[in-house]
């Protein structure tokens, strides 16, 4: 059984999708990041970075308990564990899979996240920061879109963890860049819509309704998630 530390946000959603696609048995452990539960000493034992998603697999390699954090690492770990949704070891596409996973991990995720932060949550609306992150976010999505112009999925004909990985953030493009932004990424839109229509994706999205999470962005939530606001380090 896998314990899945979850909050209904883009990075955990990728893991929900993988778990639903494979049917691996899992138990959800809600982590309410707006209440600061990600900073509890118990959760920090699982993810020292105090962010979701994380998993504990009590049937890890050698039958031992394995703790894995970061959505990209978890996808790779679970794909290796099940042998599903990734090319086999030794396949030439394995290098491409790693490249695109790192691209999503270091480009799509952080830049989309910072765009949302500066556009929605930052107390001052700094045009320079918003434009930098909007520009970089769109540049990254354009690279995916261009790649998908000639392929059904990121690695060709097979649906893999790279597609699940990009889906977590790309499905929110209209939320952070406006509905019109889709027109710039028609191939990416096609893939996102195809994944969103999968029964596993619908179950993954519906998971948020099975647990109650705080939604107000109040002082408690800001203290938990934007810790730099109460600590000047520069
Ligand atoms: N690189 C990490 C990023 C994880 C991350 O930023 N998670 C967000 C939710 S999508 C979170 O836990 N936010 C709460 C916080 O930053 O305190 C991953 O891909 O899992």
Short mmCIF file of C-alpha atoms and ligand atoms in Angstrom, two decimals:
data_model
loop_
_atom_site.label_atom_id
_atom_site.label_comp_id
_atom_site.label_asym_id
_atom_site.label_seq_id
_atom_site.Cartn_x
_atom_site.Cartn_y
_atom_site.Cartn_z
CA UNK A 1 0.00 0.00 0.00
CA UNK A 2 1.21 3.49 -0.87
CA UNK A 3 0.52 6.47 1.40
CA UNK A 4 0.03 9.49 -0.83
CA UNK A 5 0.52 12.90 0.79
CA UNK A 6 -1.85 15.09 -1.12
CA UNK A 7 -3.21 18.60 -1.60
CA UNK A 8 -5.40 19.50 -4.63
CA UNK A 9 -2.66 21.42 -6.47
CA UNK A 10 -0.83 20.77 -9.78
CA UNK A 11 2.14 18.71 -8.58
CA UNK A 12 0.16 16.19 -6.48
CA UNK A 13 -2.38 15.90 -9.29
CA UNK A 14 0.19 14.23 -11.55
CA UNK A 15 0.64 11.50 -8.94
CA UNK A 16 -3.12 11.05 -8.56
CA UNK A 17 -3.24 10.53 -12.32
CA UNK A 18 -0.49 7.90 -12.28
CA UNK A 19 -2.06 6.04 -9.34
CA UNK A 20 -5.44 6.06 -11.04
CA UNK A 21 -4.00 4.97 -14.39
CA UNK A 22 -2.22 1.98 -12.87
CA UNK A 23 -4.73 1.00 -10.20
CA UNK A 24 -1.94 0.74 -7.59
CA UNK A 25 -3.59 0.59 -4.16
CA UNK A 26 -3.09 3.85 -2.25
CA UNK A 27 -4.33 5.72 0.76
CA UNK A 28 -4.60 9.50 0.66
CA UNK A 29 -3.09 11.51 3.50
CA UNK A 30 -4.35 15.08 3.13
CA UNK A 31 -1.76 17.78 3.86
CA UNK A 32 -3.47 21.14 4.21
CA UNK A 33 -0.71 23.50 3.08
CA UNK A 34 -2.87 26.56 3.83
CA UNK A 35 -2.88 25.49 7.48
CA UNK A 36 0.88 24.85 7.52
CA UNK A 37 0.63 21.04 7.82
CA UNK A 38 3.57 20.66 5.40
CA UNK A 39 5.85 22.02 8.14
CA UNK A 40 4.95 19.42 10.79
CA UNK A 41 7.96 17.43 12.06
CA UNK A 42 6.21 14.17 10.99
CA UNK A 43 5.77 15.33 7.41
CA UNK A 44 9.29 16.77 7.27
CA UNK A 45 10.58 13.24 7.96
CA UNK A 46 8.98 12.27 4.65
CA UNK A 47 9.76 15.41 2.68
CA UNK A 48 12.48 17.61 4.20
CA UNK A 49 11.45 20.24 1.62
CA UNK A 50 7.97 20.54 3.25
CA UNK A 51 6.00 20.33 0.01
CA UNK A 52 3.48 17.99 -1.55
CA UNK A 53 3.38 15.50 -3.16
CA UNK A 54 5.29 12.82 -1.29
CA UNK A 55 4.70 9.10 -0.93
CA UNK A 56 5.61 6.35 1.48
CA UNK A 57 5.70 2.94 -0.16
CA UNK A 58 5.72 0.23 2.50
CA UNK A 59 6.56 -2.31 -0.20
CA UNK A 60 9.61 -0.54 -1.65
CA UNK A 61 12.75 -2.16 -3.09
CA UNK A 62 13.69 -5.26 -1.09
CA UNK A 63 10.31 -5.14 0.68
CA UNK A 64 11.52 -2.10 2.66
CA UNK A 65 9.68 1.15 3.24
CA UNK A 66 10.61 3.83 0.69
CA UNK A 67 9.98 7.56 1.07
CA UNK A 68 9.91 9.59 -2.12
CA UNK A 69 9.27 13.31 -2.59
CA UNK A 70 9.03 15.64 -5.62
CA UNK A 71 6.39 14.84 -8.25
CA UNK A 72 8.97 14.08 -10.95
CA UNK A 73 10.93 11.68 -8.75
CA UNK A 74 7.70 10.00 -7.64
CA UNK A 75 6.54 9.49 -11.24
CA UNK A 76 9.88 7.92 -12.14
CA UNK A 77 9.91 5.77 -9.01
CA UNK A 78 6.37 4.47 -9.56
CA UNK A 79 6.91 3.91 -13.28
CA UNK A 80 10.06 1.90 -12.48
CA UNK A 81 8.21 -0.01 -9.77
CA UNK A 82 5.34 -1.01 -12.03
CA UNK A 83 7.19 -1.08 -15.37
CA UNK A 84 4.34 1.03 -16.76
CA UNK A 85 4.28 4.30 -18.71
CA UNK A 86 8.02 4.46 -19.43
CA UNK A 87 10.32 2.91 -22.03
CA UNK A 88 12.23 -0.12 -20.75
CA UNK A 89 15.81 0.27 -19.47
CA UNK A 90 18.20 0.26 -22.42
CA UNK A 91 15.59 1.71 -24.82
CA UNK A 92 16.86 4.75 -26.72
CA UNK A 93 13.79 6.70 -25.65
CA UNK A 94 14.86 6.42 -22.02
CA UNK A 95 17.24 9.39 -22.42
CA UNK A 96 14.47 11.45 -24.00
CA UNK A 97 12.14 10.55 -21.16
CA UNK A 98 14.69 11.78 -18.60
CA UNK A 99 15.33 14.98 -20.56
CA UNK A 100 11.65 15.89 -20.77
CA UNK A 101 11.02 14.99 -17.14
CA UNK A 102 13.84 17.33 -16.08
CA UNK A 103 12.53 19.97 -18.47
CA UNK A 104 9.12 19.86 -16.80
CA UNK A 105 10.72 19.73 -13.34
CA UNK A 106 13.05 22.67 -13.84
CA UNK A 107 11.11 24.73 -16.40
CA UNK A 108 7.36 24.19 -16.54
CA UNK A 109 6.76 23.71 -12.81
CA UNK A 110 8.85 26.50 -11.26
CA UNK A 111 8.11 29.13 -13.91
CA UNK A 112 4.35 28.47 -13.91
CA UNK A 113 4.38 28.52 -10.10
CA UNK A 114 6.27 31.83 -9.95
CA UNK A 115 3.97 33.35 -12.57
CA UNK A 116 0.94 32.49 -10.42
CA UNK A 117 2.75 33.85 -7.36
CA UNK A 118 3.66 37.22 -8.87
CA UNK A 119 0.42 37.63 -10.79
CA UNK A 120 -2.01 36.55 -8.07
CA UNK A 121 -0.42 36.48 -4.61
CA UNK A 122 2.44 39.01 -4.46
CA UNK A 123 1.34 42.03 -2.40
CA UNK A 124 2.83 44.39 -5.03
CA UNK A 125 2.16 43.76 -8.72
CA UNK A 126 5.66 44.07 -10.18
CA UNK A 127 5.33 44.31 -13.95
CA UNK A 128 8.94 43.24 -14.56
CA UNK A 129 8.51 39.99 -12.56
CA UNK A 130 5.10 39.18 -14.06
CA UNK A 131 6.40 39.70 -17.59
CA UNK A 132 9.56 37.68 -16.98
CA UNK A 133 7.64 34.67 -15.65
CA UNK A 134 4.85 34.99 -18.24
CA UNK A 135 7.48 35.12 -20.99
CA UNK A 136 9.44 32.14 -19.69
CA UNK A 137 6.29 30.11 -18.98
CA UNK A 138 5.05 30.66 -22.52
CA UNK A 139 8.50 29.93 -23.97
CA UNK A 140 8.55 26.57 -22.16
CA UNK A 141 5.01 25.70 -23.27
CA UNK A 142 5.88 26.68 -26.84
CA UNK A 143 8.73 24.15 -26.81
CA UNK A 144 6.30 21.41 -25.76
CA UNK A 145 3.77 22.54 -28.35
CA UNK A 146 6.36 22.50 -31.13
CA UNK A 147 7.50 19.01 -30.11
CA UNK A 148 3.92 17.75 -30.08
CA UNK A 149 3.24 19.07 -33.59
CA UNK A 150 4.82 15.90 -35.00
CA UNK A 151 3.95 13.40 -32.26
CA UNK A 152 0.84 12.11 -30.54
CA UNK A 153 2.58 12.02 -27.15
CA UNK A 154 5.87 13.50 -25.94
CA UNK A 155 7.82 10.31 -26.67
CA UNK A 156 5.96 9.37 -29.84
CA UNK A 157 3.16 6.81 -29.96
CA UNK A 158 3.13 5.80 -26.29
CA UNK A 159 1.50 7.69 -23.42
CA UNK A 160 4.13 7.99 -20.66
CA UNK A 161 4.85 9.71 -17.36
CA UNK A 162 6.15 12.73 -19.29
CA UNK A 163 2.62 13.39 -20.59
CA UNK A 164 1.23 12.99 -17.06
CA UNK A 165 3.95 15.30 -15.77
CA UNK A 166 3.17 18.16 -18.15
CA UNK A 167 -0.62 17.72 -17.73
CA UNK A 168 -0.45 18.81 -14.06
CA UNK A 169 0.43 22.39 -15.01
CA UNK A 170 -0.59 22.65 -18.68
CA UNK A 171 -4.27 22.01 -17.93
CA UNK A 172 -4.20 25.30 -15.98
CA UNK A 173 -2.88 27.45 -18.85
CA UNK A 174 -6.25 29.26 -19.21
CA UNK A 175 -6.23 29.96 -15.45
CA UNK A 176 -2.90 31.73 -15.40
CA UNK A 177 -2.57 33.05 -18.96
CA UNK A 178 -6.22 33.50 -20.01
CA UNK A 179 -8.45 31.36 -22.26
CA UNK A 180 -6.99 33.01 -25.40
CA UNK A 181 -3.54 31.57 -24.54
CA UNK A 182 -4.69 28.14 -25.75
CA UNK A 183 -4.64 29.45 -29.33
CA UNK A 184 -0.85 29.71 -29.05
CA UNK A 185 -0.47 26.03 -28.12
CA UNK A 186 -2.88 23.97 -30.27
CA UNK A 187 -0.88 20.73 -30.08
CA UNK A 188 -0.45 20.97 -26.33
CA UNK A 189 -4.17 21.75 -25.99
CA UNK A 190 -5.00 18.61 -28.00
CA UNK A 191 -2.90 16.45 -25.66
CA UNK A 192 -4.20 18.10 -22.47
CA UNK A 193 -7.79 17.60 -23.61
CA UNK A 194 -7.12 13.99 -24.51
CA UNK A 195 -5.60 13.28 -21.09
CA UNK A 196 -8.33 15.21 -19.23
CA UNK A 197 -10.97 13.04 -20.94
CA UNK A 198 -9.39 9.81 -19.65
CA UNK A 199 -11.41 8.19 -16.84
CA UNK A 200 -8.25 8.05 -14.69
CA UNK A 201 -7.74 11.81 -15.08
CA UNK A 202 -11.34 12.47 -14.14
CA UNK A 203 -10.94 10.37 -10.99
CA UNK A 204 -7.67 12.18 -10.24
CA UNK A 205 -9.36 15.59 -10.49
CA UNK A 206 -12.37 14.40 -8.46
CA UNK A 207 -10.12 13.40 -5.56
CA UNK A 208 -10.22 17.01 -4.34
CA UNK A 209 -13.93 16.62 -3.52
CA UNK A 210 -13.33 13.68 -1.20
CA UNK A 211 -11.32 15.74 1.29
CA UNK A 212 -11.90 19.12 2.83
CA UNK A 213 -9.14 21.69 2.44
CA UNK A 214 -8.98 25.27 3.54
CA UNK A 215 -9.38 27.64 0.59
CA UNK A 216 -8.99 31.10 2.16
CA UNK A 217 -5.71 32.87 1.50
CA UNK A 218 -5.58 34.50 4.93
CA UNK A 219 -2.65 35.38 7.25
CA UNK A 220 -2.28 31.77 8.41
CA UNK A 221 -2.03 30.56 4.78
CA UNK A 222 0.42 33.33 3.83
CA UNK A 223 2.59 32.53 6.88
CA UNK A 224 2.61 28.83 5.90
CA UNK A 225 3.30 29.19 2.19
CA UNK A 226 5.09 32.53 1.78
CA UNK A 227 7.54 32.36 4.64
CA UNK A 228 9.79 35.03 3.11
CA UNK A 229 7.10 37.58 4.01
CA UNK A 230 7.94 37.21 7.70
CA UNK A 231 11.71 36.74 7.39
CA UNK A 232 13.99 39.19 5.66
CA UNK A 233 17.16 37.43 4.52
CA UNK A 234 18.62 39.82 1.96
N1 LIG B 1 9.33 20.34 -7.22
C1 LIG B 1 8.23 19.97 -6.37
C2 LIG B 1 7.39 21.19 -6.05
C3 LIG B 1 6.31 20.87 -5.03
C4 LIG B 1 5.44 22.08 -4.71
O1 LIG B 1 5.79 23.24 -4.98
N2 LIG B 1 4.26 21.77 -4.14
C5 LIG B 1 3.33 22.79 -3.77
C6 LIG B 1 1.93 22.34 -4.19
S1 LIG B 1 1.80 22.19 -5.96
C7 LIG B 1 3.34 22.96 -2.24
O2 LIG B 1 3.54 22.01 -1.51
N3 LIG B 1 3.13 24.19 -1.77
C8 LIG B 1 3.08 24.50 -0.36
C9 LIG B 1 4.25 25.34 0.10
O3 LIG B 1 5.07 25.76 -0.73
O4 LIG B 1 4.34 25.59 1.30
C10 LIG B 1 7.39 18.88 -7.06
O5 LIG B 1 7.34 18.84 -8.29
O6 LIG B 1 6.79 18.07 -6.35
#
